[in-house]
Amino acid sequence: MRLFGRPAKVEPKVDETEPFDEAFQKRLDSLVIVSRRLVTGRDKAERKSRRSGSGIEFAEHRPYVPGDDFRFLDWKVYGKSERLLLKQFEEQEDLCVYVLLDCSASMAFGDGRKLRYGKQLAAALGYVALANLDRVSVQAFSERLGPRLAPTRGKNRALTLLRFLARLESGGPTAFAKVARSFVAREARRGMALVISDGFDFTGFEQGIDALRYARFEPVVLLVQDPRDADPDLYGELTLVDVETEDTRSVTITEGLRERYRAAYRAHFEHLERYCREKQVRAFALSIERPFDQAVLELLRRGGFLR
Amino acid sequence: MRLFGLTPFALTLALLGFGAAVVALYLLKQRPRKVVVPTVQLWESLLGKRDAAALFTRLRRLWSLLIALAIVALILFGIADIRRDAPSTSRNLVVLVDASASMAARDGEPTRLDTAKERARTLLEGLGPADRAMVVQVDAQATALSPLSDDVVSLRRALEDVRQTDLAGDLEPAARLAVDVLAGQTKPELVLVSDGNLAGIERAEQLLKSVPELSIRYLRVGKETRNLAITSFSVRRYPLDKTHHESIVTVTSFAPQDERVRLTVRASGALLYDETLLVPKGESVTRTLTNLAGADDALEARIEPLRGPDVLASDDRAFATLPPRARTRVLTVTEGNRYLEAALLLDEYLEVDEVTPRAYKGAGDHDVVIFDRFVPEHMPSAPALFLGPKPQGGPTALTLQGEVLRPFFDKIQREHPLVRLGAWADVNAARAMRIATHEGDTVVAATGDNKPLIIEGTREAVPFVALAVDVRESDLPLRAAWPLFLLGAIDRLSGDNQTSVERSEAGQVVLVSLPEDAREAEIVSDSGERERLRPRAGSLRIVRDRAGLYALTAADMSARLAVNVPALREGELAPKARVLSDAETEAPTQQHASLIGQRFWPLLLLLALIVLALEWLTYHRRWTQ
């Protein structure tokens, strides 16, 4: 026990355990089977892209600019309104799934259960995507972009994915807005951006989502929640130390203050979910106490990852 | 206000010390435990008004500190045992509870002592809040069982500690104690709870007069007077036949009428004597029980009034012990003396060896050496008896200074054990040797012109007895005085001289000689109570306050000790109407005793607990920190 001086610095934690053992991979395989049952009659790479292109399914109009292909001018609209609008179609292509995994210190807080859960989610969704012949890329982040798994395709790349995830380390504060801007600048190819985070980013998590949106990525936010964060077992006179920033705050925790904290915690996540909803971004709060495969199946059902 | 637990200086020091410690702890408390959390931002959002909260926190801290200091102060004042000064109206009582032998009379509830305790208890419960009392047990001594205190609970407990004894009551020590305690106290009172059968009353009265304004009360207990007691019981062995003994028993009646009692004497349960006596009221009957045999070491005498038990049972039985008999090894150094040999044959416990003076080499392992017409150059290693010493033509252990013709035993110490049983005045002898005496010698018998005839003393640190007359040249062998002297001298020189043991009474000191290697002795009462005693200088001083037959063991020695009730003094049971001339005898005034009285510590402790409870409550409600 430290009696004097500054609190012990929280060292970044390395997940020494191999989280993706054989049993885990079997569960992933069964997930893939179940996910296929959920989406019957689906062809390979049949996912619709948000990217407008030369597909066959109409997507939207846009004003004609010189140089556009005349074949896509909507003459019916011109006949009615004398406006030159170009028809755009959903482009049929293989989807690129980017997994942005929060590896900040707060994700490793406690015994690192949130980070482990996040890795499991990333592994499961990535594996399903690989099984569906989608491209999968993983990008770790904290206050800056961390290790990256370049877009890869095919189920035979699953082991590479799992090894990459297993090697990820945690540490540092979260700055998702900055990270998202760097990410969109680096990734030329658009796609689905699965953001897995505990949401403890008060520097602009929403701006990060907006940055993805503006760059025409399709963000999906998975908020990993630890019940112990929601209702910490703290009481009495304490100095709280932020695991990410090492900021301290002296506080006398009473039952009333704990109640107010629980309300603030709920309000924070409700705010994030509401923000995402308003921006038509899918967001899911996932408790780490829930088995990850159940959570993944629900995401597959409700999240529209598979069609 | 006065402090009883701490001095004012110590209290001040403790207040400062503990107060400083509490403040220091509060300063330490400013460094709360550090806990790492995933984010402080959420907490920060809840604790926005930092300055206002800090002020409030400081105030709460101050309150908390004040409460802690108050608790410390209350506890310290409690430890200091702060009390109100006794008001001038408060009484100071010394309650004397008689626990002497007569208080065991069963005419109380059930005994007089129980009644006395009950009356004293009533008295204590009637004390006012400012009154103080002390409980003293009175028997042969005065034993203070409590300090002068207003704590009724401890006083009641002290009263329960009053224990019945078989001692003779004496008021003087108690009066002396009461004077010491009550001197200078306000409203001094002395309460005597007794049947009045106490010695030393006059002296006590004189002592108590030295306390001004002393109020004396006598609470009388007891009503019955019918008592019969064994007031004397002793036993002795016959000098010439130590296998037999005789006893003397005296039964005294303190009853208001003539009584018939059955007297029995038993040894180890076997009945030796049984007789029904008529004891006239106020008189004594003595029986000498002769030629008894069969007892090893102890006898028990018991009386049973035929009209039914009397009120005091403890003096209805008495014990006496017989001195142990040991075989004595005697060496006679003689050319032959039939009178000596014949006399030695009378005691079957003697083992006699005989040598001639020429063959004499020393005492060997004999207990006594008898020199007949012979004096060695040096004293033997064992005690010696010289009979008709003759000069040996050289230096001898006894210095002989010529002859005394026709000596007569004109000067005799008649009470001396060597001669008290025989008639010596008209003994005829042809001559005697004149033995030079040394300082420390006892001349037991001498001629009219002070020429010693029987001497007792020591030479070369060895005890001896010398008879200057040769028995063959006297008419001593024709007299009983000769064997009585001879065997008495052997007993005396060998240490086996206890022909009778006087009974000891409770409270009397009995001195017992122990073997040299005895480091510890154990005494066991007839009820099985054991006590270990440590001897000093080879002897043991034993005082018992209960009558009975005790077994004493030390090293390889064992002995019995008879302790009897001092019945002659305690057998008279009629309660005295007045004991001390100034004493009043009315019932005590009932007052309500206070739980706290002059003491504050229970109140302070209670307050500390209340404050502690408040602190606990407010802490958990987070009103304080």
mmCIF file of C-alpha atoms in Angstrom, chain A residues 209 269-283:
data_model
loop_
_atom_site.group_PDB
_atom_site.id
_atom_site.type_symbol
_atom_site.label_atom_id
_atom_site.label_comp_id
_atom_site.label_asym_id
_atom_site.label_seq_id
_atom_site.Cartn_x
_atom_site.Cartn_y
_atom_site.Cartn_z
ATOM 1 C CA ILE A 209 -18.740 9.804 -34.988
ATOM 2 C CA PHE A 269 -24.766 6.754 -22.213
ATOM 3 C CA GLU A 270 -28.316 7.798 -22.974
ATOM 4 C CA HIS A 271 -26.884 10.973 -24.414
ATOM 5 C CA LEU A 272 -24.464 9.039 -26.627
ATOM 6 C CA GLU A 273 -27.200 6.686 -27.813
ATOM 7 C CA ARG A 274 -29.593 9.550 -28.416
ATOM 8 C CA TYR A 275 -26.964 11.440 -30.375
ATOM 9 C CA CYS A 276 -26.294 8.419 -32.537
ATOM 10 C CA ARG A 277 -29.998 7.884 -33.070
ATOM 11 C CA GLU A 278 -30.473 11.465 -34.152
ATOM 12 C CA LYS A 279 -27.649 11.057 -36.625
ATOM 13 C CA GLN A 280 -29.065 7.758 -37.801
ATOM 14 C CA VAL A 281 -26.055 5.937 -36.470
ATOM 15 C CA ARG A 282 -26.717 2.569 -34.964
ATOM 16 C CA ALA A 283 -25.526 2.389 -31.349
#
